[in-house]
Short mmCIF file of C-alpha atoms and ligand atoms in Angstrom, two decimals:
data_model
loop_
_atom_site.label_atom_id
_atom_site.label_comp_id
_atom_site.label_asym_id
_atom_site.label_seq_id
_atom_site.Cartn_x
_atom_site.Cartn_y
_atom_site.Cartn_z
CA UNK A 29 7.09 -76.04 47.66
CA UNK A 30 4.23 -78.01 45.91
CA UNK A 31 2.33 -79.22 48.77
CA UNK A 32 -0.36 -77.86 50.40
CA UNK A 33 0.92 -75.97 53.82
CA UNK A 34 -2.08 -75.29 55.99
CA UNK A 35 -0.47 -73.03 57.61
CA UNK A 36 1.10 -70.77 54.71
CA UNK A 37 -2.47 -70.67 52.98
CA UNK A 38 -4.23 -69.46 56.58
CA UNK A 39 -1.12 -66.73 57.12
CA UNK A 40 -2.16 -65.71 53.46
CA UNK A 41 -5.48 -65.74 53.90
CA UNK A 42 -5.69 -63.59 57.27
CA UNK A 43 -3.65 -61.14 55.47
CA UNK A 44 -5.80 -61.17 52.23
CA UNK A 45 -9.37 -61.02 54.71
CA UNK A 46 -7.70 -58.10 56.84
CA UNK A 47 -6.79 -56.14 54.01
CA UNK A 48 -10.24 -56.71 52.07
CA UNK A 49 -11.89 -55.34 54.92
CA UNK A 50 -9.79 -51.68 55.10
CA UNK A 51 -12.31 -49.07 55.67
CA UNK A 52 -10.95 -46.66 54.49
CA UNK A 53 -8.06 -48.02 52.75
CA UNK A 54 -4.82 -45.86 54.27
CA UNK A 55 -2.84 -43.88 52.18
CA UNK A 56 0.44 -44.87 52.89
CA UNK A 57 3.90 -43.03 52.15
CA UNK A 58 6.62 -43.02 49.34
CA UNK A 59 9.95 -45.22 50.24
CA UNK A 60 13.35 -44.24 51.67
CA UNK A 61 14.96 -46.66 49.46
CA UNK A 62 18.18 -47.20 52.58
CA UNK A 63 15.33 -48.65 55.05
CA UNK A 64 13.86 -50.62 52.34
CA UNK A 65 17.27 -52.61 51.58
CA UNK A 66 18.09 -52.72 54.90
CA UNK A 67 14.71 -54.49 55.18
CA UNK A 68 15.21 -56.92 52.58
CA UNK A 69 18.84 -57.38 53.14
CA UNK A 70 19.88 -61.15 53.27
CA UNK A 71 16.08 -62.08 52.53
CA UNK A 72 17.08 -63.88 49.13
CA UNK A 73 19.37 -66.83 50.77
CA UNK A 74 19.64 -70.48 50.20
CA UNK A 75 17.23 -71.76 52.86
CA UNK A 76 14.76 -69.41 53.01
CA UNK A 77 12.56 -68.39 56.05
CA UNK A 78 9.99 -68.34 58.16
CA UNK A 79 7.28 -67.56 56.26
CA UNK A 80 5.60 -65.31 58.85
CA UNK A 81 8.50 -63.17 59.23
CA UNK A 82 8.19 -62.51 55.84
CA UNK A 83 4.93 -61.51 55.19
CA UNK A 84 5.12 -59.51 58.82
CA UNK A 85 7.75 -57.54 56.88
CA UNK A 86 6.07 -57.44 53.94
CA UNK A 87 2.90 -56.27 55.97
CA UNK A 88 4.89 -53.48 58.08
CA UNK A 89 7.84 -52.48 55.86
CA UNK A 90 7.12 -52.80 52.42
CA UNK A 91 3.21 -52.40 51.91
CA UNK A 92 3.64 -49.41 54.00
CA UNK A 93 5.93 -47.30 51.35
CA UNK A 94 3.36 -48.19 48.75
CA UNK A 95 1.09 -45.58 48.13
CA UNK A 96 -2.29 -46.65 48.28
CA UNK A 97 -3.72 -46.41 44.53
CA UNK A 98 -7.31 -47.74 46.02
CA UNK A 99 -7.78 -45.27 49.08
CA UNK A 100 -10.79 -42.82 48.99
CA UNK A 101 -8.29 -40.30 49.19
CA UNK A 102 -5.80 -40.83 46.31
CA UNK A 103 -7.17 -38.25 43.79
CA UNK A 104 -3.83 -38.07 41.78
CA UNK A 105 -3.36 -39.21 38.06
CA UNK A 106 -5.70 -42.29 37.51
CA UNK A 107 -6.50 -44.08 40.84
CA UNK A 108 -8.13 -46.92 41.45
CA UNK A 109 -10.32 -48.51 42.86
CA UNK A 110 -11.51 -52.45 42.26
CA UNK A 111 -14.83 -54.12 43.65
CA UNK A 112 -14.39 -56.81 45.97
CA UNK A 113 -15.73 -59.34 43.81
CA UNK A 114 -13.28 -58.29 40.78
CA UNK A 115 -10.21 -58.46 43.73
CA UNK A 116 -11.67 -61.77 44.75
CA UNK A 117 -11.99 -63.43 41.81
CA UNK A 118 -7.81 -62.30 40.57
CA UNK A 119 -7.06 -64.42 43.34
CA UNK A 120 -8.99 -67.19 41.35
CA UNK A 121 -7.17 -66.68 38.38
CA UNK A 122 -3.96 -66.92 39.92
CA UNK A 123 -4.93 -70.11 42.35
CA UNK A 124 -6.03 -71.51 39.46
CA UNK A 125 -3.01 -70.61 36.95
CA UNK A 126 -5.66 -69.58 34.31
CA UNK A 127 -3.91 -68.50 31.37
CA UNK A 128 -5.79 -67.32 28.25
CA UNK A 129 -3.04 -67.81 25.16
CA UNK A 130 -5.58 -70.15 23.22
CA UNK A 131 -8.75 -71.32 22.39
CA UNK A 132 -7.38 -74.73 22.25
CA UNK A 133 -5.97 -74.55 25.87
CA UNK A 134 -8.23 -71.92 27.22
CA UNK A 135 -12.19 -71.62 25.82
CA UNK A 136 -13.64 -71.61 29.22
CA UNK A 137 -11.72 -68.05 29.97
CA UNK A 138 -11.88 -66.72 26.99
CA UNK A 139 -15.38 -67.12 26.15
CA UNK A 140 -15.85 -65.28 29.31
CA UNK A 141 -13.53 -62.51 28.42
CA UNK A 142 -15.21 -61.94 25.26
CA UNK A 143 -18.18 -61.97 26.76
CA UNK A 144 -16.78 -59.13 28.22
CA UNK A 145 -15.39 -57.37 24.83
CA UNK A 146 -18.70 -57.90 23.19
CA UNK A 147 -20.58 -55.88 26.60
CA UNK A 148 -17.89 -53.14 25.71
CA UNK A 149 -18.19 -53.25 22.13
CA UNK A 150 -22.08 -52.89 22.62
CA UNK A 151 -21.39 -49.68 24.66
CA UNK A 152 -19.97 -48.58 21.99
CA UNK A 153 -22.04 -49.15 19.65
CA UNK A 154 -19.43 -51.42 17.43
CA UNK A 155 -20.59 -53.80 15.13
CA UNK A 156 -22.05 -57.42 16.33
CA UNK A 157 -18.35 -58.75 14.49
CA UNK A 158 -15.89 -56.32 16.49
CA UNK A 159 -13.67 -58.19 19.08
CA UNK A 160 -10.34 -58.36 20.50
CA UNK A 161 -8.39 -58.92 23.69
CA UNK A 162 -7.49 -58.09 26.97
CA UNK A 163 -4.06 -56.63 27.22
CA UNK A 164 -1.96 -55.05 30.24
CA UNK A 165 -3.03 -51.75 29.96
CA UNK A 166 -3.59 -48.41 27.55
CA UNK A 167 -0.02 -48.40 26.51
CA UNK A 168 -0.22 -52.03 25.30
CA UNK A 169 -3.63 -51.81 23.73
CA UNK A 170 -2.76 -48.51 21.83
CA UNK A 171 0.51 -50.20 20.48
CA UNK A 172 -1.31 -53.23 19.59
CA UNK A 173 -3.80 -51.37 17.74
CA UNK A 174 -1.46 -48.92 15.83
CA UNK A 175 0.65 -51.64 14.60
CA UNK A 176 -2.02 -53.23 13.02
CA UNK A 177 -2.97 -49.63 11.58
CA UNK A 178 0.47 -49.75 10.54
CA UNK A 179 0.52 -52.70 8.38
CA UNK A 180 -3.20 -52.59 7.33
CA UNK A 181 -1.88 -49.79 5.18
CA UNK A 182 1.53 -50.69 4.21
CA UNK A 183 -0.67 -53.78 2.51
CA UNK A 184 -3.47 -51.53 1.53
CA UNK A 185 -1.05 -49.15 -0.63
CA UNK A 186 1.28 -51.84 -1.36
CA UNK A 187 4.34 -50.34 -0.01
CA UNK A 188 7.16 -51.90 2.05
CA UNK A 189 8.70 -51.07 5.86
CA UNK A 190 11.07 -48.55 4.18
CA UNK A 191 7.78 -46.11 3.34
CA UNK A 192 7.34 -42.90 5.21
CA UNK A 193 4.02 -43.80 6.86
CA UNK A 194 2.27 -40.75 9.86
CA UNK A 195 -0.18 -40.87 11.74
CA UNK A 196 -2.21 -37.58 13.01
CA UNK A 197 -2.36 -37.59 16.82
CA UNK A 198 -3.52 -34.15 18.42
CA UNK A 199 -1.36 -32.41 20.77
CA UNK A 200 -3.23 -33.28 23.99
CA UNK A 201 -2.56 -37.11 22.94
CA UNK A 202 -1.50 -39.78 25.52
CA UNK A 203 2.30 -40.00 25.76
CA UNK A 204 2.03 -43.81 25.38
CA UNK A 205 0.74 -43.04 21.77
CA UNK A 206 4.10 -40.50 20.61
CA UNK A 207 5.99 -43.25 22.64
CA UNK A 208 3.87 -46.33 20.04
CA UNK A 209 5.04 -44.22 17.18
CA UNK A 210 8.40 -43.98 18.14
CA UNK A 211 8.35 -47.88 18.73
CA UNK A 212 6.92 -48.38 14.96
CA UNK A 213 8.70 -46.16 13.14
CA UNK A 214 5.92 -43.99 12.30
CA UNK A 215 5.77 -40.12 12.11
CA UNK A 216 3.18 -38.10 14.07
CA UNK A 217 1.49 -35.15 12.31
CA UNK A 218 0.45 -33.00 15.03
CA UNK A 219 -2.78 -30.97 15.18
CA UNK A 220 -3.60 -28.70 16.79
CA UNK A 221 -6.33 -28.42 19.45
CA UNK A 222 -8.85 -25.96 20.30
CA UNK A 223 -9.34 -25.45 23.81
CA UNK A 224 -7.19 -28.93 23.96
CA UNK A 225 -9.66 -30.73 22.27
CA UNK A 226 -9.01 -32.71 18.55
CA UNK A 227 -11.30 -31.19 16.03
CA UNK A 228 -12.60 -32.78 12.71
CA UNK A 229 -12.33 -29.28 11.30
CA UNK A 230 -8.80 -28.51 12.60
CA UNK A 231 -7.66 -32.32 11.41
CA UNK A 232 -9.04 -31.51 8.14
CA UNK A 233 -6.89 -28.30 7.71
CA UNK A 234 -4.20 -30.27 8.57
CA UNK A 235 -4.56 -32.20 6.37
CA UNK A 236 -5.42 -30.46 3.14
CA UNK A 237 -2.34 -28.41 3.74
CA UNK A 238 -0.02 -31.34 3.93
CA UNK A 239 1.99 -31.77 1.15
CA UNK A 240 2.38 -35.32 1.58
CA UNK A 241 -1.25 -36.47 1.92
CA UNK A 242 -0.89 -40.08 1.15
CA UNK A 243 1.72 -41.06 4.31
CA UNK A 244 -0.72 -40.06 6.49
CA UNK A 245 -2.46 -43.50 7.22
CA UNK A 246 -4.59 -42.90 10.63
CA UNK A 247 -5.52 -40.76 13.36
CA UNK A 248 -5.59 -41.24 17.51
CA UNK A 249 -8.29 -39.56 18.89
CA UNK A 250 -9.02 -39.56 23.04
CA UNK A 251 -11.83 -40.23 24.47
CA UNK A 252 -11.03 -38.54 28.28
CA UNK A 253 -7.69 -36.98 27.84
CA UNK A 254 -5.96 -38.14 31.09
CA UNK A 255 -5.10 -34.84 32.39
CA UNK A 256 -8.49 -33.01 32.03
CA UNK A 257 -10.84 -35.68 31.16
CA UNK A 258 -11.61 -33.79 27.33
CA UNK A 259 -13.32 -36.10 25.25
CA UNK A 260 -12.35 -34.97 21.20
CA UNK A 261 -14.94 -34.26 18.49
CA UNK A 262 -14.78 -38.16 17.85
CA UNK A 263 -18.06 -37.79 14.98
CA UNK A 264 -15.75 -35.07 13.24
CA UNK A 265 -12.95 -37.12 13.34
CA UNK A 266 -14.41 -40.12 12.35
CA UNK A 267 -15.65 -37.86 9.42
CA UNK A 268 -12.47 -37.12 7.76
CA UNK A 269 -10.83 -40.25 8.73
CA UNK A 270 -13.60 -42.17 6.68
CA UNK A 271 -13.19 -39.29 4.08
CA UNK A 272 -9.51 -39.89 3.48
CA UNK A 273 -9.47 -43.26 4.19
CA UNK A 274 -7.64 -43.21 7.54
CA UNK A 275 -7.56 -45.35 10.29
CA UNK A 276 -9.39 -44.71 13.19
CA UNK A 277 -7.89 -45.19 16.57
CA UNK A 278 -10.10 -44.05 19.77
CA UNK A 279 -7.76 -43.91 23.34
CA UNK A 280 -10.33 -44.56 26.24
CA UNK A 281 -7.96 -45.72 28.44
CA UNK A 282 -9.51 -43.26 31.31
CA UNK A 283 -12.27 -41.99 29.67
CA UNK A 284 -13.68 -45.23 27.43
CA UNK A 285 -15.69 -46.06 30.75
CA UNK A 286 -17.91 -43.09 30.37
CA UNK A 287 -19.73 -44.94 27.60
CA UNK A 288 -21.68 -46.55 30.89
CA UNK A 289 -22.79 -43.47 32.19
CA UNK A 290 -25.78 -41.46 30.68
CA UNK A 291 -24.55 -38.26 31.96
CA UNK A 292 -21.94 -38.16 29.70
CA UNK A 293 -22.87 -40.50 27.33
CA UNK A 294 -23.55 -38.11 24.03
CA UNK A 295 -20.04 -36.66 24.67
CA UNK A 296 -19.05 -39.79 23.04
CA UNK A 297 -21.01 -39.69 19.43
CA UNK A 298 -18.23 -41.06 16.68
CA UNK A 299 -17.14 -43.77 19.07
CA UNK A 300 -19.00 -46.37 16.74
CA UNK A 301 -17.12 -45.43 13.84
CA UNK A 302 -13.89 -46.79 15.32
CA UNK A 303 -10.70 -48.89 13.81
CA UNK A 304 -9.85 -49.90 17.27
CA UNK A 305 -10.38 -48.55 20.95
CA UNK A 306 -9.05 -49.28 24.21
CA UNK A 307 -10.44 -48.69 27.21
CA UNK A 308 -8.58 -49.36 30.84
CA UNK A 309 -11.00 -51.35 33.14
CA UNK A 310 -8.17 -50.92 35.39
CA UNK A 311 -9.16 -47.05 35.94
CA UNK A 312 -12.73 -46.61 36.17
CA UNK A 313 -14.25 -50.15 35.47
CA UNK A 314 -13.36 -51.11 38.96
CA UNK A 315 -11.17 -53.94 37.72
CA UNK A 316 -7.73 -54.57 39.46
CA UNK A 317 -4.38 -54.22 37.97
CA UNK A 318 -3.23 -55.06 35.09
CA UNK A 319 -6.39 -54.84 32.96
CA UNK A 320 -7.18 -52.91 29.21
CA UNK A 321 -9.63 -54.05 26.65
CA UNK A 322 -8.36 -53.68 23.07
CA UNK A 323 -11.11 -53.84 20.49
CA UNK A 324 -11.52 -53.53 17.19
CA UNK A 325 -14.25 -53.16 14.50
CA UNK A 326 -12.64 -55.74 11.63
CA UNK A 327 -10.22 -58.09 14.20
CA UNK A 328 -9.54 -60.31 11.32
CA UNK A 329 -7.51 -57.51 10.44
CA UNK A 330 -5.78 -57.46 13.78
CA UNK A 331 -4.78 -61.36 13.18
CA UNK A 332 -3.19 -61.09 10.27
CA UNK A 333 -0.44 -58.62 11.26
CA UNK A 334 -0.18 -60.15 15.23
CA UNK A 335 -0.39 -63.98 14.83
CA UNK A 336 3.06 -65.51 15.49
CA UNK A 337 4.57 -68.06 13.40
CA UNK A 338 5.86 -70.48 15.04
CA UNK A 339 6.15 -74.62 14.31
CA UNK A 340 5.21 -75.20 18.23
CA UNK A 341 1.81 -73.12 17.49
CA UNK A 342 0.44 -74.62 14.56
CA UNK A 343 -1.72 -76.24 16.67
CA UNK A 344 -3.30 -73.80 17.74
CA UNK A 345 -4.46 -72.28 14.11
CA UNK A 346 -6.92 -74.72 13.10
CA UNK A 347 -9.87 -74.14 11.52
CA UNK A 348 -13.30 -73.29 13.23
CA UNK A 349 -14.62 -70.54 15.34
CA UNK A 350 -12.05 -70.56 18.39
CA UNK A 351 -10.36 -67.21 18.90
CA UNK A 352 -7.21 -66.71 20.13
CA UNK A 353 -6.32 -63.57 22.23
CA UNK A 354 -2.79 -64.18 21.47
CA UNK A 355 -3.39 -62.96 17.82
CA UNK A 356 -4.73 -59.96 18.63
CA UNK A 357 -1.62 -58.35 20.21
CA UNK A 358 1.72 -58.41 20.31
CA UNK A 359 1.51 -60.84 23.20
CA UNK A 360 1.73 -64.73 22.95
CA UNK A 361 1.48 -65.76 26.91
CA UNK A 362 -0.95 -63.69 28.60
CA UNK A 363 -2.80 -63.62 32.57
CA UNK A 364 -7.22 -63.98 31.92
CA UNK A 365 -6.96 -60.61 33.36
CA UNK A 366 -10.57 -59.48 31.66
CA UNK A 367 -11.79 -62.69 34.43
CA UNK A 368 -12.03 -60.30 37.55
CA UNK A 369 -14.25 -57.88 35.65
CA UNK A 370 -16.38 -60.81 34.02
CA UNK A 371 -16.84 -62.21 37.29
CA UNK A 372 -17.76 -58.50 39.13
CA UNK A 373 -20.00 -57.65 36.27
CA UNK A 374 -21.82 -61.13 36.26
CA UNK A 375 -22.41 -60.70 39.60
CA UNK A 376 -23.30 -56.77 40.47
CA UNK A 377 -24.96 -56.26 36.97
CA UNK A 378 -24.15 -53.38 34.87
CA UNK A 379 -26.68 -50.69 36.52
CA UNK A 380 -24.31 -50.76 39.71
CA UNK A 381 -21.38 -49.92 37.50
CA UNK A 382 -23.09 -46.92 35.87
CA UNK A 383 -23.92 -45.80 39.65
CA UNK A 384 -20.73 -45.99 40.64
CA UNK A 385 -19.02 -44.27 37.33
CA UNK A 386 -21.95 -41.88 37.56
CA UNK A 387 -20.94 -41.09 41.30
CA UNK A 388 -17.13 -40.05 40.49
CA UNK A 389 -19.22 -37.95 37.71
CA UNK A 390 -20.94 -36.18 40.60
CA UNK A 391 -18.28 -35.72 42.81
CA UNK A 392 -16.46 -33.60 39.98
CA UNK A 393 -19.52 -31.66 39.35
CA UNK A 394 -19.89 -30.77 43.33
CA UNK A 395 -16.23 -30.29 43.39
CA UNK A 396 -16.17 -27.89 40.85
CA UNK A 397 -19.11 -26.14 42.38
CA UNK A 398 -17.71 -25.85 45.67
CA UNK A 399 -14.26 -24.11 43.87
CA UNK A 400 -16.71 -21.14 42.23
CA UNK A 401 -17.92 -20.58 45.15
CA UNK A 402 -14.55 -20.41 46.86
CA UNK A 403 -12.66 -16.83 46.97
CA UNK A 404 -9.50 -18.23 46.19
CA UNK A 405 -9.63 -20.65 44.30
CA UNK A 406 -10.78 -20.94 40.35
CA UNK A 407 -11.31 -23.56 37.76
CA UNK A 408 -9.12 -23.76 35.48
CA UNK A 409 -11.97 -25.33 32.66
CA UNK A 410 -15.28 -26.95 33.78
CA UNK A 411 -15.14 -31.16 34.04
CA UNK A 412 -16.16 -33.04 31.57
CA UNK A 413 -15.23 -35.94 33.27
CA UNK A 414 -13.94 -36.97 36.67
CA UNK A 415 -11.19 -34.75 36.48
CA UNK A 416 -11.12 -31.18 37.76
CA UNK A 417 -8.43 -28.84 36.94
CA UNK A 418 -7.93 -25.46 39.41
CA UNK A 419 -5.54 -23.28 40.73
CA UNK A 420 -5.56 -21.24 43.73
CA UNK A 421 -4.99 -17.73 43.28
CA UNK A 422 -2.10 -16.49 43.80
CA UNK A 423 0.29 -19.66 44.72
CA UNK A 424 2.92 -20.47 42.37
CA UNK A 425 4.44 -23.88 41.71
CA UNK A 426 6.61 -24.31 44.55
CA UNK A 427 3.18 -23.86 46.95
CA UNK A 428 1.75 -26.92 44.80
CA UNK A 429 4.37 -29.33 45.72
CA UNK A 430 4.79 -27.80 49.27
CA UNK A 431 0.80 -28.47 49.52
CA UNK A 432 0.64 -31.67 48.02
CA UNK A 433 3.42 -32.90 50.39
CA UNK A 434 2.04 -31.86 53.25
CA UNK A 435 -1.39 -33.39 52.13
CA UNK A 436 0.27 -36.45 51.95
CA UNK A 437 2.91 -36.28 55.23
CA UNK A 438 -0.81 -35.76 57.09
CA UNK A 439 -2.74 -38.68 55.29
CA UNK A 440 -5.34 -36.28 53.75
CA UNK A 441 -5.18 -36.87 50.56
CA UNK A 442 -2.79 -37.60 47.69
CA UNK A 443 -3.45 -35.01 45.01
CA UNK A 444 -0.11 -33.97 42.93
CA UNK A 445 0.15 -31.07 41.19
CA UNK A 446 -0.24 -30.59 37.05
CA UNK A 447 0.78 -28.69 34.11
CA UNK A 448 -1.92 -26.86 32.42
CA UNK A 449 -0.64 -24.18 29.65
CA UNK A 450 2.70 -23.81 31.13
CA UNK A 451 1.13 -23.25 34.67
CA UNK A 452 1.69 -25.31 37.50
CA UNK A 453 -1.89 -26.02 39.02
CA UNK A 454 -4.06 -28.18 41.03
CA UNK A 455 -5.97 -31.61 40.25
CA UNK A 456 -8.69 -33.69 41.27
CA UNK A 457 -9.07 -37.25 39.97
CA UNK A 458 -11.85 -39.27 40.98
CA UNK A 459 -13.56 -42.69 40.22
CA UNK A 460 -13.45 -43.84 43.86
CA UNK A 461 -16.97 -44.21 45.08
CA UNK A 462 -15.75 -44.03 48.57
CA UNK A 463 -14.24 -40.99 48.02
CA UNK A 464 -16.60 -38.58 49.94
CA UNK A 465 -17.08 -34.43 49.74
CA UNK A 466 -16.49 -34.20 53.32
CA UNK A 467 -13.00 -35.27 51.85
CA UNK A 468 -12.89 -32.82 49.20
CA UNK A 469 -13.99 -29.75 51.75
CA UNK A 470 -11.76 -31.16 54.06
CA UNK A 471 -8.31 -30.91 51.45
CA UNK A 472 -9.57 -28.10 49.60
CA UNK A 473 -9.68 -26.28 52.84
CA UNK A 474 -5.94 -26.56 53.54
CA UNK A 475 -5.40 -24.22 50.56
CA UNK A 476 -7.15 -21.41 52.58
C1 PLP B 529 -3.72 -44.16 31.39
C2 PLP B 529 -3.77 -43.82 29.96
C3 PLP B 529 -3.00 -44.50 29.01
C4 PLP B 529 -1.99 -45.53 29.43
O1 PLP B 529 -2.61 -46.63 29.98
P1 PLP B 529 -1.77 -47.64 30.90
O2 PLP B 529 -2.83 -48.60 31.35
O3 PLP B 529 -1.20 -46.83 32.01
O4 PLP B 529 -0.73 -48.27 30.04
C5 PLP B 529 -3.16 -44.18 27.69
N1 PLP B 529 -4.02 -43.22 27.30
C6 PLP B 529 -4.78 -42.55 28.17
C7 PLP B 529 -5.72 -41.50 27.67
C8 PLP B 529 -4.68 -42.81 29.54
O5 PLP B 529 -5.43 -42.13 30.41
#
């Protein structure tokens, strides 16, 4: 199994070159899950098989009844869509079993990776000693980062585990952050949004009329909520979190890669007053699965609350500069997964990623244009982001689904239906710069 098979690595290969070079990538369809097992029945036996049956069946039967998160024309929840130099160079860093626990076992990656952070962090406009890690995506980086808020104050007002500690999180917030607090054992104060953005104003009010002010130790805001790409009054939040002394968490995990696009780029005023922020390279940094950068402004706060104690580690805490991504998070083995993006960035430059985040900008701006024009159908709120919100006049929610099936039984598009307000409506995501108008006319005009 060890040995170098000249034929396995071409059969690998070809398939790896062919699928590289889909143009466009096809959509694909969901599973029946019978015909899957029946495909895979007896696969799993004690002598295993011919390797080209195998990936033939992998090619025809299984890849198939994945749908496509890179095609032009998946516009639901967060696609995706990598550059070929980020997809190339994941293959590196599994060829090459590059791990990134340590500094002692690992500097070459992670120097690279942080090279990364510090790019991000720059964006931001955090300070020159704000770093972190690269996790597996939001929902890691966001529990990462609120555990550390966690215990930061539990040592900050000297209380113990069995202290009622909350955190204010708006309503709009990311489900992975009420699903972090339920992990933590820490209470969310709800505010309320206006227009379904977080205020400073309205988190203030909240607040002052709390009658127990002192458990509340932090505060999530979003930066590009997922659903309609609203970025929240991150200055006014930072405001009162710095006023009573909160932490300040900022979810980017779609949104965050705005920060790279001038367009856009005021919406995100606050940003440098962060605790911690996460943003998903994954989504719109054009890195592949599984990829989130977790930052934040004092890590040596971060260290102290994830570094694991163990007598086989010691080794690894030494003294000197090396930095360990493992103490960042509540990880100890972890995939180099920030590698694909160092490697796409080092070698594209970061104008051609503004261009490309910039063009999924556009293409919600034209899309939203070409819906107030339309008779019949309306925008629900104007994009902020990539991510336009409509309805069609008229339809209720059973027309959604029937629509977005048939969009997807026909191989136009993939474009599911939301919530907005109770309503069942329509949504565009996009980050995929080969996602074309054409495309857009051509699925918005099978809701004629
Ligand atoms: C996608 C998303 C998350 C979750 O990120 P995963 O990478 O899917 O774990 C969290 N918050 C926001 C705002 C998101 O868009």
């Amino acid at each position: 199994m060890h040995q170098y098979d000249a034929s396995l690595v071409d059969l690998v290969f070809d398939y790896m070159r062919a699928r590289l070079q889909y143009d466009p990538v096809p959509l694909d369809h969901p599973g029946d899950g019978d015909k899957l097992r029946a495909h895979l029945d007896g696969l799993l036996n004690e002598h295993g098989n011919d390797p080209a049956e195998v990936m033939k069946l992998y090619d025809q039967h299984l890849s198939r009844a994945v749908i496509s998160a890179d095609s032009p024309r998946y516009l639901s929840f967060i696609p995706c869509a990598p550059t070929k130099a980020a997809l190339l160079f994941d293959m590196v860093v599994s060829c090459a079993s590059l791990q990134g626990i340590s500094w002692l076992e690992a500097a070459g990656a992670i120097a690279a990776e942080n090279q990364v952070l510090r790019l991000i962090s720059d964006r931001a406009g955090l300070p020159a000693t704000a770093g972190g890690c690269f996790v597996s995506g939001g929902s890691a980086g966001n529990l990462s980062a609120l555990v550390v808020a966690r215990d930061t104050a539990r040592r900050k007002h000297g209380v113990d585990a069995r202290a009622r500690l909350r955190i204010a999180v708006s309503d709009q917030a990311h489900s992975s952050i009420i699903n972090t607090l339920n992990i933590i054992g820490v209470e969310a104060l709800v505010v309320p949004t206006e227009g379904h953005r977080l205020t400073g104003e309205a988190l203030r009010a909240a607040i002052e009329a709390d009658d127990d002010r002192p458990s509340i130790i932090g505060v999530v805001a979003t930066a590009g909520t997922t659903n309609a790409g609203i970025i929240d009054d991150l200055a006014g939040v930072a405001d009162v979190a710095g006023h009573f002394d909160l932490w300040f968490h900022v979810d980017g995990a779609y949104g965050g890669a705005g920060l790279f696009a001038p367009s856009v780029r005021d919406r995100y005023q606050g940003i440098e007053r962060a605790d911690s922020f996460v943003v998903d390279p994954h989504k719109w940094l054009f890195a592949p699965f599984d990829c989130a950068a977790l930052i934040y402004r004092k890590p040596w706060l971060a260290k102290g609350v994830h570094t694991q104690d163990a007598s086989y580690l010691d080794c690894l805490h030494t003294e000197g500069e090396e930095w360990n991504p493992t103490d960042y998070a509540y990880h100890l083995t972890r995939r180099a997964r920030g590698l694909p993006l160092w490697f796409s960035l080092a070698v594209h430059g970061t104008e051609a990623y503004t261009d490309a985040i910039e063009e999924g900008l556009r293409l919600a701006r034209d899309t939203a244009q070409l819906i107030r024009e339309s008779e019949h159908l309306e925008l629900v709120r104007d994009p902020e982001l990539s991510a336009v919100v409509f309805r069609r006049k008229g339809w209720g929610s059973h027309d959604y689904y029937d629509w977005s099936h048939r969009l997807l039984a026909g191989q136009v598009g993939f474009v599911t239906p939301t919530g907005w307000e109770g309503e069942t409506v329509a949504r565009f995501a996009f980050l995929h710069p080969g996602t074309s108008m054409a495309m857009v006319r051509e699925i918005l005009a099978t809701m004629a």
